[in-house]
Amino acid sequence: MNGLLRRLWLGTGSWVQWRVLWLVNAKFMVSVAAVVRDENGRVLLLKHHFWREDRKWGLPSGYVKAGETLADAVVREVVEETGLVVVVGDPMPVYLGSGYRLRLEFVYEARYTGGEIEIDGFEIEQAGWFEPDRLPREVQETHQRLIRQSP
């Protein structure tokens, strides 16, 4: 049986092999998040409409688009969600999520450089600057850890 499977596999083209591998293996999504701090060390947090009630507050975050660098995705997501301009700094630990799809979340430190908070009200309900030791109760646990880990 193994010999037959081997011959069938080797007899197909690389495109067919790639498609079969794609269909039977886990898919993953790449996302970014940012610990954005202002000049006073406060952290930017967003209250998300589409997150669970008990953890609606979190860092600016989103998915990386095809062809986009991780740093560019951070800048784009912060602008889309808040209208603020940031400079991306050092990377932080990678978070691995699971569920329907595997998720790799790359987290970066970022520094606020300008703009006023403007939210569209669709994805983000509220945004604000918070002292790291005075965060809202509903901040996601993983985001709380990241805030504590960042300088």
mmCIF file of C-alpha atoms in Angstrom:
data_model
loop_
_atom_site.group_PDB
_atom_site.id
_atom_site.type_symbol
_atom_site.label_atom_id
_atom_site.label_comp_id
_atom_site.label_asym_id
_atom_site.label_seq_id
_atom_site.Cartn_x
_atom_site.Cartn_y
_atom_site.Cartn_z
ATOM 1 C CA MET A 1 0.000 0.000 0.000
ATOM 2 C CA ASN A 2 2.807 2.422 0.885
ATOM 3 C CA GLY A 3 4.485 1.722 -2.453
ATOM 4 C CA LEU A 4 1.284 2.543 -4.322
ATOM 5 C CA LEU A 5 0.775 5.783 -2.379
ATOM 6 C CA ARG A 6 4.395 6.730 -2.980
ATOM 7 C CA ARG A 7 4.089 6.164 -6.735
ATOM 8 C CA LEU A 8 0.820 8.132 -6.878
ATOM 9 C CA TRP A 9 2.367 11.003 -4.904
ATOM 10 C CA LEU A 10 5.517 11.125 -6.986
ATOM 11 C CA GLY A 11 3.481 10.815 -10.183
ATOM 12 C CA THR A 12 1.525 13.999 -9.508
ATOM 13 C CA GLY A 13 2.872 17.419 -10.292
ATOM 14 C CA SER A 14 4.158 19.772 -7.628
ATOM 15 C CA TRP A 15 1.053 21.944 -8.002
ATOM 16 C CA VAL A 16 -1.218 18.988 -7.128
ATOM 17 C CA GLN A 17 1.052 18.037 -4.209
ATOM 18 C CA TRP A 18 0.958 21.594 -2.915
ATOM 19 C CA ARG A 19 -2.860 21.712 -3.130
ATOM 20 C CA VAL A 20 -3.236 18.410 -1.287
ATOM 21 C CA LEU A 21 -0.861 19.594 1.456
ATOM 22 C CA TRP A 22 -2.715 22.895 1.685
ATOM 23 C CA LEU A 23 -6.076 21.129 2.066
ATOM 24 C CA VAL A 24 -5.014 18.653 4.767
ATOM 25 C CA ASN A 25 -2.835 20.902 6.947
ATOM 26 C CA ALA A 26 -3.741 23.599 9.444
ATOM 27 C CA LYS A 27 -4.112 27.139 8.141
ATOM 28 C CA PHE A 28 -2.862 30.117 10.057
ATOM 29 C CA MET A 29 -3.371 33.828 10.183
ATOM 30 C CA VAL A 30 -0.774 36.424 11.075
ATOM 31 C CA SER A 31 -1.769 39.330 13.262
ATOM 32 C CA VAL A 32 -0.017 42.219 14.951
ATOM 33 C CA ALA A 33 -0.594 44.138 18.150
ATOM 34 C CA ALA A 34 1.145 47.183 19.558
ATOM 35 C CA VAL A 35 1.915 48.423 23.035
ATOM 36 C CA VAL A 36 1.696 52.121 22.176
ATOM 37 C CA ARG A 37 2.970 54.559 24.788
ATOM 38 C CA ASP A 38 2.772 58.323 24.897
ATOM 39 C CA GLU A 39 5.460 60.679 26.212
ATOM 40 C CA ASN A 40 4.151 60.158 29.785
ATOM 41 C CA GLY A 41 4.357 56.339 29.609
ATOM 42 C CA ARG A 42 0.604 55.856 29.354
ATOM 43 C CA VAL A 43 -0.657 52.942 27.237
ATOM 44 C CA LEU A 44 -3.181 53.244 24.404
ATOM 45 C CA LEU A 45 -6.128 50.866 24.848
ATOM 46 C CA LEU A 46 -9.180 50.323 22.689
ATOM 47 C CA LYS A 47 -12.633 49.060 23.571
ATOM 48 C CA HIS A 48 -13.592 46.729 20.734
ATOM 49 C CA HIS A 49 -17.192 46.199 19.587
ATOM 50 C CA PHE A 50 -16.625 42.635 18.384
ATOM 51 C CA TRP A 51 -14.721 41.220 21.361
ATOM 52 C CA ARG A 52 -16.278 39.292 24.251
ATOM 53 C CA GLU A 53 -17.966 41.411 26.946
ATOM 54 C CA ASP A 54 -15.606 40.309 29.725
ATOM 55 C CA ARG A 55 -12.511 41.345 27.754
ATOM 56 C CA LYS A 56 -13.504 44.151 25.403
ATOM 57 C CA TRP A 57 -10.445 46.329 26.098
ATOM 58 C CA GLY A 58 -7.117 45.619 24.446
ATOM 59 C CA LEU A 59 -4.189 46.846 22.457
ATOM 60 C CA PRO A 60 -4.473 48.124 18.893
ATOM 61 C CA SER A 61 -4.320 44.997 16.777
ATOM 62 C CA GLY A 62 -5.314 43.415 13.505
ATOM 63 C CA TYR A 63 -4.369 41.065 10.715
ATOM 64 C CA VAL A 64 -1.438 41.460 8.351
ATOM 65 C CA LYS A 65 -2.408 41.894 4.711
ATOM 66 C CA ALA A 66 -0.679 39.970 1.919
ATOM 67 C CA GLY A 67 2.617 41.625 0.975
ATOM 68 C CA GLU A 68 2.649 43.867 4.049
ATOM 69 C CA THR A 69 5.523 43.932 6.546
ATOM 70 C CA LEU A 70 4.741 43.416 10.213
ATOM 71 C CA ALA A 71 5.838 46.961 11.082
ATOM 72 C CA ASP A 72 3.707 48.436 8.285
ATOM 73 C CA ALA A 73 0.723 46.434 9.561
ATOM 74 C CA VAL A 74 1.197 47.894 13.062
ATOM 75 C CA VAL A 75 1.257 51.461 11.712
ATOM 76 C CA ARG A 76 -1.782 50.829 9.476
ATOM 77 C CA GLU A 77 -3.852 49.210 12.233
ATOM 78 C CA VAL A 78 -3.163 52.015 14.720
ATOM 79 C CA VAL A 79 -4.112 54.631 12.108
ATOM 80 C CA GLU A 80 -7.255 52.724 11.039
ATOM 81 C CA GLU A 81 -8.442 52.160 14.585
ATOM 82 C CA THR A 82 -7.489 55.479 16.198
ATOM 83 C CA GLY A 83 -6.178 57.996 13.653
ATOM 84 C CA LEU A 84 -2.922 58.224 15.640
ATOM 85 C CA VAL A 85 0.570 58.163 14.147
ATOM 86 C CA VAL A 86 3.156 55.859 15.716
ATOM 87 C CA VAL A 87 6.750 54.824 15.218
ATOM 88 C CA VAL A 88 7.283 51.084 15.560
ATOM 89 C CA GLY A 89 9.963 49.989 17.983
ATOM 90 C CA ASP A 90 11.272 46.662 19.188
ATOM 91 C CA PRO A 91 9.422 43.374 18.768
ATOM 92 C CA MET A 92 8.073 41.613 21.840
ATOM 93 C CA PRO A 93 7.177 37.937 22.432
ATOM 94 C CA VAL A 94 5.133 36.159 19.778
ATOM 95 C CA TYR A 95 1.709 34.911 20.881
ATOM 96 C CA LEU A 96 0.356 31.676 19.442
ATOM 97 C CA GLY A 97 -3.409 31.357 19.325
ATOM 98 C CA SER A 98 -5.485 28.372 18.352
ATOM 99 C CA GLY A 99 -9.054 27.541 17.509
ATOM 100 C CA TYR A 100 -10.550 27.344 14.051
ATOM 101 C CA ARG A 101 -7.267 28.565 12.640
ATOM 102 C CA LEU A 102 -3.821 28.879 14.096
ATOM 103 C CA ARG A 103 -2.831 32.474 14.740
ATOM 104 C CA LEU A 104 0.587 34.012 15.116
ATOM 105 C CA GLU A 105 0.437 37.423 16.748
ATOM 106 C CA PHE A 106 3.548 39.565 16.517
ATOM 107 C CA VAL A 107 3.650 42.287 19.132
ATOM 108 C CA TYR A 108 5.697 45.462 18.902
ATOM 109 C CA GLU A 109 6.432 48.379 21.131
ATOM 110 C CA ALA A 110 5.404 51.621 19.474
ATOM 111 C CA ARG A 111 5.730 55.289 20.338
ATOM 112 C CA TYR A 112 2.946 57.784 19.763
ATOM 113 C CA THR A 113 4.202 60.664 17.606
ATOM 114 C CA GLY A 114 1.091 62.625 16.688
ATOM 115 C CA GLY A 115 -2.550 62.986 15.856
ATOM 116 C CA GLU A 116 -5.751 63.059 17.848
ATOM 117 C CA ILE A 117 -7.830 60.008 18.704
ATOM 118 C CA GLU A 118 -10.580 59.586 16.116
ATOM 119 C CA ILE A 119 -12.568 56.366 16.029
ATOM 120 C CA ASP A 120 -15.115 55.348 13.431
ATOM 121 C CA GLY A 121 -17.470 53.703 15.936
ATOM 122 C CA PHE A 122 -17.838 50.532 13.866
ATOM 123 C CA GLU A 123 -14.957 48.360 15.055
ATOM 124 C CA ILE A 124 -13.803 50.480 17.985
ATOM 125 C CA GLU A 125 -16.216 51.784 20.607
ATOM 126 C CA GLN A 126 -13.778 53.824 22.684
ATOM 127 C CA ALA A 127 -10.056 54.597 22.914
ATOM 128 C CA GLY A 128 -7.936 56.207 25.571
ATOM 129 C CA TRP A 129 -4.620 56.521 27.334
ATOM 130 C CA PHE A 130 -4.194 54.607 30.597
ATOM 131 C CA GLU A 131 -1.574 54.428 33.317
ATOM 132 C CA PRO A 132 -0.079 50.902 33.210
ATOM 133 C CA ASP A 133 -1.107 50.295 36.837
ATOM 134 C CA ARG A 134 -4.685 51.581 36.294
ATOM 135 C CA LEU A 135 -6.047 49.541 33.374
ATOM 136 C CA PRO A 136 -9.757 48.831 32.830
ATOM 137 C CA ARG A 137 -10.955 45.517 34.326
ATOM 138 C CA GLU A 138 -11.896 44.109 30.922
ATOM 139 C CA VAL A 139 -8.390 44.199 29.397
ATOM 140 C CA GLN A 140 -7.459 40.857 27.850
ATOM 141 C CA GLU A 141 -5.106 38.850 30.061
ATOM 142 C CA THR A 142 -2.511 38.393 27.305
ATOM 143 C CA HIS A 143 -2.518 42.138 26.657
ATOM 144 C CA GLN A 144 -2.107 42.873 30.371
ATOM 145 C CA ARG A 145 0.997 40.654 30.414
ATOM 146 C CA LEU A 146 2.409 42.386 27.348
ATOM 147 C CA ILE A 147 1.909 45.803 28.932
ATOM 148 C CA ARG A 148 3.715 44.637 32.095
ATOM 149 C CA GLN A 149 6.581 43.181 29.991
ATOM 150 C CA SER A 150 7.182 46.286 27.906
ATOM 151 C CA PRO A 151 9.531 48.965 29.228
#
